[in-house]
Short mmCIF file of C-alpha atoms and ligand atoms in Angstrom, two decimals:
data_model
loop_
_atom_site.label_atom_id
_atom_site.label_comp_id
_atom_site.label_asym_id
_atom_site.label_seq_id
_atom_site.Cartn_x
_atom_site.Cartn_y
_atom_site.Cartn_z
CA UNK A 1 -5.22 -1.90 -9.07
CA UNK A 2 -5.29 0.84 -11.67
CA UNK A 3 -7.92 2.72 -9.72
CA UNK A 4 -5.66 2.65 -6.67
CA UNK A 5 -2.68 3.79 -8.79
CA UNK A 6 -4.83 6.76 -9.86
CA UNK A 7 -5.53 7.49 -6.18
CA UNK A 8 -1.77 7.59 -5.59
CA UNK A 9 -1.23 9.99 -8.49
CA UNK A 10 -4.04 12.19 -7.17
CA UNK A 11 -2.37 12.01 -3.74
CA UNK A 12 0.93 13.25 -5.14
CA UNK A 13 -0.75 16.05 -7.10
CA UNK A 14 -2.69 17.14 -3.99
CA UNK A 15 0.46 17.18 -1.85
CA UNK A 16 2.22 19.26 -4.48
CA UNK A 17 -0.52 21.87 -4.20
CA UNK A 18 -2.79 20.98 -7.09
CA UNK A 19 -6.54 20.93 -6.67
CA UNK A 20 -8.81 18.43 -8.35
CA UNK A 21 -11.23 19.65 -11.03
CA UNK A 22 -13.99 17.75 -12.79
CA UNK A 23 -13.89 20.23 -15.69
CA UNK A 24 -11.25 19.10 -18.16
CA UNK A 25 -11.04 22.60 -19.64
CA UNK A 26 -9.96 24.06 -16.28
CA UNK A 27 -7.05 21.68 -15.70
CA UNK A 28 -3.39 22.78 -15.75
CA UNK A 29 -2.14 19.20 -15.59
CA UNK A 30 -3.87 16.07 -16.84
CA UNK A 31 -2.52 12.61 -16.05
CA UNK A 32 -4.10 9.82 -18.07
CA UNK A 33 -3.72 6.49 -16.30
CA UNK A 34 -3.86 3.77 -18.93
CA UNK A 35 -4.65 0.06 -18.97
CA UNK A 36 -3.43 -2.37 -21.61
CA UNK A 37 -4.95 -5.60 -20.30
CA UNK A 38 -7.18 -5.86 -23.39
CA UNK A 39 -7.18 -4.05 -26.72
CA UNK A 40 -10.49 -2.31 -25.95
CA UNK A 41 -8.93 -0.45 -23.01
CA UNK A 42 -6.05 0.64 -25.23
CA UNK A 43 -8.37 2.00 -27.94
CA UNK A 44 -10.30 3.95 -25.31
CA UNK A 45 -7.07 5.66 -24.30
CA UNK A 46 -6.26 6.74 -27.87
CA UNK A 47 -9.64 8.34 -28.35
CA UNK A 48 -9.35 10.16 -25.02
CA UNK A 49 -5.91 11.44 -26.01
CA UNK A 50 -7.37 12.80 -29.26
CA UNK A 51 -9.93 14.73 -27.23
CA UNK A 52 -7.21 16.23 -25.03
CA UNK A 53 -5.24 17.31 -28.11
CA UNK A 54 -8.16 19.53 -29.13
CA UNK A 55 -8.20 21.12 -25.67
CA UNK A 56 -4.45 21.68 -25.68
CA UNK A 57 -4.64 23.50 -29.03
CA UNK A 58 -6.55 26.29 -27.26
CA UNK A 59 -4.51 26.04 -24.06
CA UNK A 60 -0.86 25.38 -24.98
CA UNK A 61 0.28 25.57 -21.31
CA UNK A 62 -1.73 22.51 -20.41
CA UNK A 63 0.63 19.65 -19.47
CA UNK A 64 -0.35 16.09 -20.35
CA UNK A 65 1.21 13.04 -18.70
CA UNK A 66 0.50 9.45 -19.74
CA UNK A 67 0.87 6.87 -16.99
CA UNK A 68 0.15 3.16 -16.59
CA UNK A 69 0.73 0.03 -18.64
CA UNK A 70 0.37 1.53 -22.14
CA UNK A 71 2.92 4.18 -21.15
CA UNK A 72 5.29 1.42 -19.99
CA UNK A 73 4.90 -0.54 -23.21
CA UNK A 74 4.99 2.27 -25.76
CA UNK A 75 7.43 4.60 -24.02
CA UNK A 76 8.97 7.29 -26.24
CA UNK A 77 7.00 6.10 -29.27
CA UNK A 78 4.06 7.95 -27.75
CA UNK A 79 5.89 11.27 -28.34
CA UNK A 80 6.29 10.52 -32.05
CA UNK A 81 2.63 9.75 -32.50
CA UNK A 82 1.29 12.28 -30.02
CA UNK A 83 3.73 15.23 -29.86
CA UNK A 84 1.46 17.10 -27.45
CA UNK A 85 2.19 14.56 -24.66
CA UNK A 86 4.70 16.00 -22.15
CA UNK A 87 5.52 13.14 -19.81
CA UNK A 88 5.35 9.35 -19.97
CA UNK A 89 5.65 7.32 -16.76
CA UNK A 90 5.31 3.62 -16.00
CA UNK A 91 3.29 1.96 -13.25
CA UNK A 92 6.45 1.54 -11.12
CA UNK A 93 7.35 5.22 -11.42
CA UNK A 94 4.32 6.90 -9.94
CA UNK A 95 6.58 8.58 -7.35
CA UNK A 96 8.39 10.37 -10.22
CA UNK A 97 5.30 12.55 -10.75
CA UNK A 98 6.36 14.54 -7.71
CA UNK A 99 9.67 15.59 -9.24
CA UNK A 100 8.10 16.33 -12.61
CA UNK A 101 5.45 18.52 -11.02
CA UNK A 102 7.91 20.27 -8.69
CA UNK A 103 10.34 21.14 -11.45
CA UNK A 104 7.45 22.64 -13.38
CA UNK A 105 6.25 24.62 -10.36
CA UNK A 106 9.72 26.04 -9.68
CA UNK A 107 10.04 26.94 -13.32
CA UNK A 108 13.33 25.06 -13.48
CA UNK A 109 14.77 24.27 -16.85
CA UNK A 110 12.23 21.64 -17.70
CA UNK A 111 12.95 19.55 -20.73
CA UNK A 112 9.61 18.93 -22.28
CA UNK A 113 8.88 15.34 -23.24
CA UNK A 114 10.59 13.23 -20.62
CA UNK A 115 9.97 9.65 -19.56
CA UNK A 116 10.20 7.62 -16.36
CA UNK A 117 10.07 4.00 -17.44
CA UNK A 118 12.88 2.16 -15.66
CA UNK A 119 11.29 -0.38 -13.34
CA UNK A 120 12.48 1.06 -10.04
CA UNK A 121 13.62 -1.86 -7.82
CA UNK A 122 12.92 0.23 -4.71
CA UNK A 123 9.38 1.19 -5.70
CA UNK A 124 7.79 -1.34 -3.32
CA UNK A 125 9.59 0.18 -0.33
CA UNK A 126 7.84 3.53 -0.75
CA UNK A 127 4.59 4.58 0.85
CA UNK A 128 3.06 7.16 -1.45
CA UNK A 129 0.45 9.73 -0.47
CA UNK A 130 -3.01 8.56 -1.49
CA UNK A 131 -6.11 10.60 -2.23
CA UNK A 132 -8.80 7.98 -1.66
CA UNK A 133 -12.26 7.92 -3.15
CA UNK A 134 -14.75 7.48 -0.28
CA UNK A 135 -14.07 7.28 3.44
CA UNK A 136 -15.18 3.80 4.41
CA UNK A 137 -13.29 1.34 2.18
CA UNK A 138 -9.67 1.65 1.17
CA UNK A 139 -7.39 -0.17 -1.25
CA UNK A 140 -3.94 -1.05 0.07
CA UNK A 141 -1.14 -2.38 -2.16
CA UNK A 142 0.68 -5.28 -0.54
CA UNK A 143 2.74 -6.30 -3.55
CA UNK A 144 3.59 -5.25 -7.09
CA UNK A 145 4.26 -7.07 -10.34
CA UNK A 146 3.71 -10.68 -11.31
CA UNK A 147 5.95 -13.69 -12.05
CA UNK A 148 3.31 -15.97 -13.48
CA UNK A 149 3.47 -15.22 -17.21
CA UNK A 150 0.03 -16.48 -18.12
CA UNK A 151 0.25 -16.81 -21.90
CA UNK A 152 -2.37 -14.13 -22.64
CA UNK A 153 -1.32 -11.54 -20.09
CA UNK A 154 0.68 -8.37 -20.47
CA UNK A 155 1.06 -7.62 -16.75
CA UNK A 156 4.47 -9.26 -16.09
CA UNK A 157 5.87 -7.16 -18.97
CA UNK A 158 4.38 -3.86 -17.84
CA UNK A 159 4.48 -4.16 -14.05
CA UNK A 160 7.65 -6.20 -13.73
CA UNK A 161 8.66 -8.97 -11.35
CA UNK A 162 6.78 -9.72 -8.18
CA UNK A 163 7.87 -7.70 -5.11
CA UNK A 164 6.12 -7.53 -1.71
CA UNK A 165 5.89 -4.54 0.59
CA UNK A 166 7.14 -5.14 4.11
CA UNK A 167 4.47 -6.09 6.65
CA UNK A 168 5.66 -3.17 8.79
CA UNK A 169 4.90 -0.61 6.03
CA UNK A 170 1.51 -2.18 5.34
CA UNK A 171 0.60 -2.19 9.03
CA UNK A 172 1.64 1.46 9.43
CA UNK A 173 -0.62 2.36 6.49
CA UNK A 174 -3.49 0.39 8.05
CA UNK A 175 -3.14 2.07 11.45
CA UNK A 176 -3.34 5.46 9.72
CA UNK A 177 -6.41 4.36 7.76
CA UNK A 178 -8.12 3.25 10.97
CA UNK A 179 -7.31 6.63 12.54
CA UNK A 180 -8.86 8.35 9.52
CA UNK A 181 -12.08 6.38 10.07
CA UNK A 182 -11.79 3.70 7.37
CA UNK A 183 -13.47 0.44 8.37
CA UNK A 184 -12.69 -1.89 5.48
CA UNK A 185 -9.50 -2.59 3.54
CA UNK A 186 -8.87 -4.54 0.37
CA UNK A 187 -5.32 -5.79 -0.08
CA UNK A 188 -4.12 -5.59 -3.65
CA UNK A 189 -1.67 -7.78 -5.52
CA UNK A 190 -1.69 -9.75 -8.78
CA UNK A 191 -1.23 -12.92 -6.74
CA UNK A 192 -1.65 -12.21 -3.03
CA UNK A 193 -1.21 -15.89 -2.12
CA UNK A 194 2.48 -15.69 -2.94
CA UNK A 195 3.00 -12.61 -0.72
CA UNK A 196 6.36 -12.47 1.02
CA UNK A 197 8.53 -14.48 -1.37
CA UNK A 198 11.07 -11.70 -1.93
CA UNK A 199 11.17 -10.55 1.70
CA UNK A 200 13.91 -11.30 4.18
CA UNK A 201 11.35 -11.38 6.98
CA UNK A 202 9.63 -14.74 7.39
CA UNK A 203 6.24 -13.81 6.00
CA UNK A 204 3.46 -15.62 4.16
CA UNK A 205 0.09 -14.20 3.21
CA UNK A 206 -1.49 -16.09 6.13
CA UNK A 207 0.92 -14.59 8.64
CA UNK A 208 0.39 -11.14 7.11
CA UNK A 209 -3.37 -11.51 7.55
CA UNK A 210 -2.87 -12.54 11.18
CA UNK A 211 -0.61 -9.56 11.88
CA UNK A 212 -2.96 -7.07 10.24
CA UNK A 213 -6.02 -8.54 11.88
CA UNK A 214 -4.84 -6.91 15.12
CA UNK A 215 -5.29 -3.36 13.83
CA UNK A 216 -8.11 -1.83 15.89
CA UNK A 217 -10.75 0.08 13.94
CA UNK A 218 -10.36 -1.95 10.74
CA UNK A 219 -13.34 -4.30 10.89
CA UNK A 220 -13.25 -5.94 7.49
CA UNK A 221 -10.41 -7.33 5.41
CA UNK A 222 -10.65 -8.35 1.76
CA UNK A 223 -8.03 -9.23 -0.82
CA UNK A 224 -7.63 -9.63 -4.58
CA UNK A 225 -6.43 -11.56 -6.54
CA UNK A 226 -5.77 -15.16 -5.55
CA UNK A 227 -4.07 -17.42 -8.09
CA UNK A 228 -5.64 -20.90 -7.68
CA UNK A 229 -2.27 -22.65 -7.86
CA UNK A 230 -1.07 -20.80 -4.73
CA UNK A 231 -4.24 -21.00 -2.65
CA UNK A 232 -3.15 -23.18 0.28
CA UNK A 233 -5.07 -25.14 2.89
CA UNK A 234 -3.32 -22.98 5.47
CA UNK A 235 -4.77 -19.80 3.94
CA UNK A 236 -8.27 -21.28 3.84
CA UNK A 237 -7.88 -22.16 7.55
CA UNK A 238 -6.70 -18.62 8.29
CA UNK A 239 -9.69 -17.15 6.43
CA UNK A 240 -11.99 -19.33 8.50
CA UNK A 241 -10.31 -18.43 11.79
CA UNK A 242 -10.04 -14.66 11.39
CA UNK A 243 -13.46 -13.04 11.83
CA UNK A 244 -12.49 -9.79 10.08
CA UNK A 245 -11.54 -11.60 6.87
CA UNK A 246 -14.61 -11.47 4.62
CA UNK A 247 -16.31 -14.59 3.30
CA UNK A 248 -15.47 -13.87 -0.31
CA UNK A 249 -12.71 -14.97 -2.60
CA UNK A 250 -11.99 -13.93 -6.17
CA UNK A 251 -10.42 -17.04 -7.67
CA UNK A 252 -10.04 -16.69 -11.45
CA UNK A 253 -10.57 -19.98 -13.27
CA UNK A 254 -10.10 -18.55 -16.82
CA UNK A 255 -11.21 -21.79 -18.57
CA UNK A 256 -12.71 -25.18 -17.80
CA UNK A 257 -10.63 -27.28 -20.21
CA UNK A 258 -7.29 -28.72 -19.06
CA UNK A 259 -5.94 -28.36 -22.59
CA UNK A 260 -6.74 -24.62 -22.63
CA UNK A 261 -5.48 -24.12 -19.05
CA UNK A 262 -2.19 -25.68 -20.08
CA UNK A 263 -1.95 -23.49 -23.21
CA UNK A 264 -2.67 -20.52 -20.95
CA UNK A 265 0.21 -21.58 -18.65
CA UNK A 266 -2.07 -21.44 -15.63
CA UNK A 267 -0.23 -24.30 -13.85
CA UNK A 268 -3.33 -26.12 -12.55
CA UNK A 269 -5.88 -28.50 -14.00
CA UNK A 270 -9.61 -28.15 -13.52
CA UNK A 271 -9.70 -31.03 -10.98
CA UNK A 272 -7.17 -29.24 -8.75
CA UNK A 273 -9.19 -26.04 -8.98
CA UNK A 274 -12.32 -27.94 -7.94
CA UNK A 275 -10.51 -29.48 -4.96
CA UNK A 276 -9.79 -25.96 -3.70
CA UNK A 277 -13.38 -24.85 -4.30
CA UNK A 278 -14.61 -27.87 -2.32
CA UNK A 279 -12.17 -27.11 0.50
CA UNK A 280 -13.34 -23.47 0.58
CA UNK A 281 -17.03 -24.40 0.64
CA UNK A 282 -16.46 -27.00 3.37
CA UNK A 283 -14.46 -24.64 5.58
CA UNK A 284 -16.63 -21.56 5.05
CA UNK A 285 -20.15 -22.67 4.00
CA UNK A 286 -21.48 -19.19 3.14
CA UNK A 287 -18.40 -18.16 1.15
CA UNK A 288 -18.99 -16.22 -2.07
CA UNK A 289 -16.69 -17.23 -4.92
CA UNK A 290 -16.17 -15.06 -7.99
CA UNK A 291 -14.04 -15.60 -11.04
CA UNK A 292 -12.58 -14.33 -14.31
CA UNK A 293 -13.28 -16.24 -17.52
CA UNK A 294 -11.65 -15.86 -20.92
CA UNK A 295 -13.48 -17.22 -23.96
CA UNK A 296 -11.96 -17.83 -27.38
CA UNK A 297 -8.38 -18.43 -26.28
CA UNK A 298 -6.33 -19.80 -29.23
CA UNK A 299 -7.06 -23.50 -29.70
CA UNK A 300 -10.32 -23.46 -27.71
CA UNK A 301 -12.69 -25.72 -29.67
CA UNK A 302 -16.39 -26.28 -29.00
CA UNK A 303 -15.68 -29.17 -26.61
CA UNK A 304 -13.23 -27.02 -24.61
CA UNK A 305 -15.70 -24.17 -24.46
CA UNK A 306 -18.43 -26.53 -23.20
CA UNK A 307 -16.12 -27.45 -20.33
CA UNK A 308 -16.13 -23.79 -19.28
CA UNK A 309 -19.94 -23.79 -19.44
CA UNK A 310 -20.06 -27.00 -17.38
CA UNK A 311 -17.62 -25.49 -14.87
CA UNK A 312 -19.87 -22.45 -14.37
CA UNK A 313 -22.82 -24.80 -13.88
CA UNK A 314 -20.96 -26.92 -11.37
CA UNK A 315 -19.27 -24.18 -9.35
CA UNK A 316 -22.22 -21.76 -9.22
CA UNK A 317 -20.13 -18.62 -8.84
CA UNK A 318 -21.65 -15.58 -7.16
CA UNK A 319 -20.40 -13.48 -10.05
CA UNK A 320 -17.83 -13.47 -12.85
CA UNK A 321 -15.98 -11.09 -15.13
CA UNK A 322 -15.91 -12.63 -18.59
CA UNK A 323 -13.78 -11.48 -21.51
CA UNK A 324 -13.12 -12.36 -25.13
CA UNK A 325 -9.46 -13.27 -25.57
CA UNK A 326 -7.61 -10.21 -26.80
CA UNK A 327 -4.19 -10.29 -28.49
CA UNK A 328 -1.57 -8.49 -26.40
CA UNK A 329 1.92 -7.45 -27.44
CA UNK A 330 4.88 -9.56 -26.18
CA UNK A 331 2.69 -12.38 -24.87
CA UNK A 332 3.28 -16.06 -25.69
CA UNK A 333 -0.31 -16.62 -26.85
CA UNK A 334 0.33 -14.51 -29.94
CA UNK A 335 2.40 -17.36 -31.38
CA UNK A 336 -0.11 -20.10 -30.67
CA UNK A 337 -1.92 -21.69 -33.63
CA UNK A 338 -5.69 -21.68 -34.14
CA UNK A 339 -6.74 -18.20 -33.15
CA UNK A 340 -10.51 -17.98 -32.86
CA UNK A 341 -12.57 -15.69 -35.07
CA UNK A 342 -14.38 -12.70 -33.59
CA UNK A 343 -17.93 -13.94 -34.18
CA UNK A 344 -17.26 -17.26 -32.39
CA UNK A 345 -15.71 -15.35 -29.49
CA UNK A 346 -18.74 -13.05 -29.30
CA UNK A 347 -21.18 -15.96 -29.38
CA UNK A 348 -19.25 -17.76 -26.62
CA UNK A 349 -19.09 -14.64 -24.46
CA UNK A 350 -22.83 -14.15 -24.84
CA UNK A 351 -23.50 -17.73 -23.77
CA UNK A 352 -21.24 -17.45 -20.71
CA UNK A 353 -22.77 -14.15 -19.62
CA UNK A 354 -26.31 -15.42 -20.04
CA UNK A 355 -25.69 -18.53 -17.96
CA UNK A 356 -23.92 -16.58 -15.22
CA UNK A 357 -26.68 -13.95 -15.13
CA UNK A 358 -29.18 -16.71 -14.38
CA UNK A 359 -26.94 -18.18 -11.67
CA UNK A 360 -26.23 -14.80 -10.04
CA UNK A 361 -29.87 -13.76 -10.15
CA UNK A 362 -30.96 -17.10 -8.66
CA UNK A 363 -28.47 -16.66 -5.82
CA UNK A 364 -29.61 -13.08 -5.20
CA UNK A 365 -33.25 -14.20 -5.25
CA UNK A 366 -32.56 -16.69 -2.45
CA UNK A 367 -31.48 -13.78 -0.24
CA UNK A 368 -34.94 -12.15 -0.34
CA UNK A 369 -36.46 -12.12 3.16
CA UNK A 370 -33.04 -12.54 4.83
CA UNK A 371 -31.51 -9.93 7.14
CA UNK A 372 -27.94 -9.12 6.11
CA UNK A 373 -25.23 -7.11 7.86
CA UNK A 374 -24.13 -4.27 5.60
CA UNK A 375 -21.25 -1.81 5.92
CA UNK A 376 -22.66 1.44 4.53
CA UNK A 377 -20.37 3.22 2.04
CA UNK A 378 -22.32 6.30 0.94
CA UNK A 379 -24.98 7.46 -1.54
CA UNK A 380 -25.70 5.04 -4.36
CA UNK A 381 -24.25 6.12 -7.73
CA UNK A 382 -27.42 5.31 -9.63
CA UNK A 383 -29.83 6.99 -7.19
CA UNK A 384 -28.36 9.59 -4.82
CA UNK A 385 -31.43 9.43 -2.55
CA UNK A 386 -30.45 5.91 -1.51
CA UNK A 387 -27.47 4.57 0.39
CA UNK A 388 -25.31 1.70 -0.75
CA UNK A 389 -23.12 -0.78 1.07
CA UNK A 390 -21.84 -4.33 0.98
CA UNK A 391 -22.30 -7.56 2.86
CA UNK A 392 -19.26 -9.50 4.04
CA UNK A 393 -19.55 -11.73 1.01
CA UNK A 394 -19.54 -8.71 -1.27
CA UNK A 395 -23.19 -8.36 -2.29
CA UNK A 396 -24.13 -4.76 -3.02
CA UNK A 397 -27.17 -3.65 -1.00
CA UNK A 398 -29.14 -0.43 -1.58
CA UNK A 399 -31.62 1.04 0.90
CA UNK A 400 -33.11 4.34 2.11
CA UNK A 401 -31.18 5.54 5.16
CA UNK A 402 -29.64 8.51 6.93
CA UNK A 403 -26.36 10.28 6.38
CA UNK A 404 -25.31 9.07 9.85
CA UNK A 405 -25.47 5.43 8.65
CA UNK A 406 -22.43 6.01 6.44
CA UNK A 407 -19.46 4.11 7.84
CA UNK A 408 -21.70 2.04 10.15
CA UNK A 409 -22.81 -1.58 10.09
CA UNK A 410 -26.59 -1.81 9.66
CA UNK A 411 -28.95 -4.77 9.38
CA UNK A 412 -30.96 -4.76 6.18
CA UNK A 413 -34.00 -6.88 5.42
CA UNK A 414 -33.70 -7.83 1.74
CA UNK A 415 -36.93 -7.01 -0.09
CA UNK A 416 -35.92 -7.44 -3.70
CA UNK A 417 -33.14 -9.14 -5.64
CA UNK A 418 -31.81 -7.39 -8.75
CA UNK A 419 -29.27 -8.65 -11.26
CA UNK A 420 -26.26 -6.88 -9.77
CA UNK A 421 -27.52 -5.75 -6.37
CA UNK A 422 -30.08 -6.23 -3.61
CA UNK A 423 -32.65 -3.74 -2.36
CA UNK A 424 -33.85 -3.71 1.22
CA UNK A 425 -34.94 -1.79 4.32
CA UNK A 426 -33.26 -1.10 7.62
CA UNK A 427 -34.42 -3.21 10.57
N1 5AD B 1 -7.56 -11.15 -23.12
C1 5AD B 1 -8.70 -11.30 -22.40
N2 5AD B 1 -8.75 -11.23 -21.05
C2 5AD B 1 -7.57 -11.02 -20.41
N3 5AD B 1 -7.30 -10.93 -19.10
C3 5AD B 1 -5.98 -10.70 -18.96
N4 5AD B 1 -5.39 -10.65 -20.17
C4 5AD B 1 -6.37 -10.86 -21.09
C5 5AD B 1 -6.38 -10.94 -22.50
N5 5AD B 1 -5.27 -10.81 -23.24
C6 5AD B 1 -8.31 -11.09 -18.04
C7 5AD B 1 -8.03 -12.33 -17.18
C8 5AD B 1 -7.57 -11.74 -15.89
C9 5AD B 1 -8.33 -10.42 -15.86
C10 5AD B 1 -7.77 -9.38 -14.95
O1 5AD B 1 -8.27 -9.96 -17.19
O2 5AD B 1 -9.26 -13.01 -17.01
O3 5AD B 1 -7.85 -12.55 -14.76
FE1 SF4 B 2 -1.60 -11.82 -15.55
FE2 SF4 B 2 -1.52 -14.39 -14.80
FE3 SF4 B 2 -0.11 -12.53 -13.46
FE4 SF4 B 2 -2.79 -12.56 -13.26
S1 SF4 B 2 -1.39 -14.20 -12.56
S2 SF4 B 2 -1.46 -10.76 -13.60
S3 SF4 B 2 -3.40 -13.21 -15.31
S4 SF4 B 2 0.22 -13.15 -15.59
#
C-alpha cells in the first residue's frame, strides 16, 4: 500500500514537471513516505531524516516533505524536532502535494512549514496520477482506511475510517492500464472483503470482481488483504468461477490461540479460520495461501505460542510474513498486561521462521520437474541477466529469456527450487 502511495506521489511530481533522480544530492524536492506499522520502520525514517539534514545544510533550497503514517501521527511535532522539514502530509492528503509544489513553482508567498493532515472525506473519490514501477503489474487502490481496530494496529488511526472507491472509477483506471499494456492488477485495501460498505451503489467485493473481470487486456487479477472474518463462501465461489482471478489468497492468521486472537480483537477463533481454509482448499485445490503472524503479543504464553506453531504445521502456508509484536502509539494493546520480553519474542520469531522456511522450501521442491505458466515481469533484481516472473499462485520464477518475453505468458520447466523462488528454463 505504501509503495503504491509512493507511486502516486511520484505521479503528481512528474505531472508538475519534476524529473526523478536516483542521486539524492541532485534533488530539489525530496518526499519521504513513512510507515509506522512497527517501531523498526519508524526508527529507519528518523535515521534517513538525519542524513537528509546533512544534505540540506549544503543546499538550503532543498525542500523536504514527510508523508505517510508517521507524518499523520506526529504532525506539527515533526517541525519542532526537525526544523529543516518543510511540509508534512498524511496518507489521505497525497493530492495536496500538487498544490504545495505548484505554489513553490510559481514563487507564490509560500509559508514554509505547512501541514496537510485533515483526513479528507473526499479523498477516495479522486483518481490521482500514478508513476508505476514496471509495465506488467500494477497496484490499484479499491478502498482506503480500516474499521477493524485490531488491538496492535495503528492503521485505523493513521489512515482513517474505511471508504471504498466507486466501481466506475476503478474500472476506468483498469481500462487505461490495459491500454497502457499492463496485464496484471493487484487490488489494494486493508480489508478488501468488506469492499462497498460505504457506497450507495449495490456493490460487494464479489460483484466488483465480476465487473472488473470483463476488462479486456487485463489477464490476471490479485487482491490484498483479506480479513478472515469477512471472507465469504460467495467470494470463494467467485474466485473459483473467474479464470482471471489468481489462485492465491493472503489471509493473515496473526496467532493460533483463541485467547490471543480475542486479545487482538481479530473477531474470529482458530476453528472458524480453519473452516475457511478448508473451504478454500476444497474449492480451489491448487490455491496458495499466505499469512501474517505476530509473535509475542501481550499475554501470549508458551502454550499459546505452541498453538501458532501447530497452526503453521497444520495449514502448510506457501509463505508467511512474521513479526515480533511492536508497541504502537494509541493502540489498545499498549494497556494490556503481561507484555513479553524482547528475548522471548526473538526466540519465538526464530522458531516460526525456521518452521515456515522448511514448509516453503518443501513446497517449492515439489514443483521441480513441473511446467508452470509464468507472466514475465522484467529483469531479475538479483541477476540482471535473468528474467523474473510469477505463477498464478504467486511463486517467483527466474529463467534466462529474451527481452521480448517481458509482458508475455511463458511456460517454464522448473529445474531448481530455492528458498524464496524457483529457477527454470523456457519450454
Ligand atoms: N506489531 C507487529 N506486527 C504488526 N502488524 C501490524 N501491527 C503490528 C504491530 N504493532 C503486522 C500484522 C499485519 C501486518 C501488515 O503487519 O501482522 O497483518
Ligand atoms: Fe490493522 Fe487489523 Fe485493519 Fe489490518 S484489519 S489494517 S491489522 S486494524
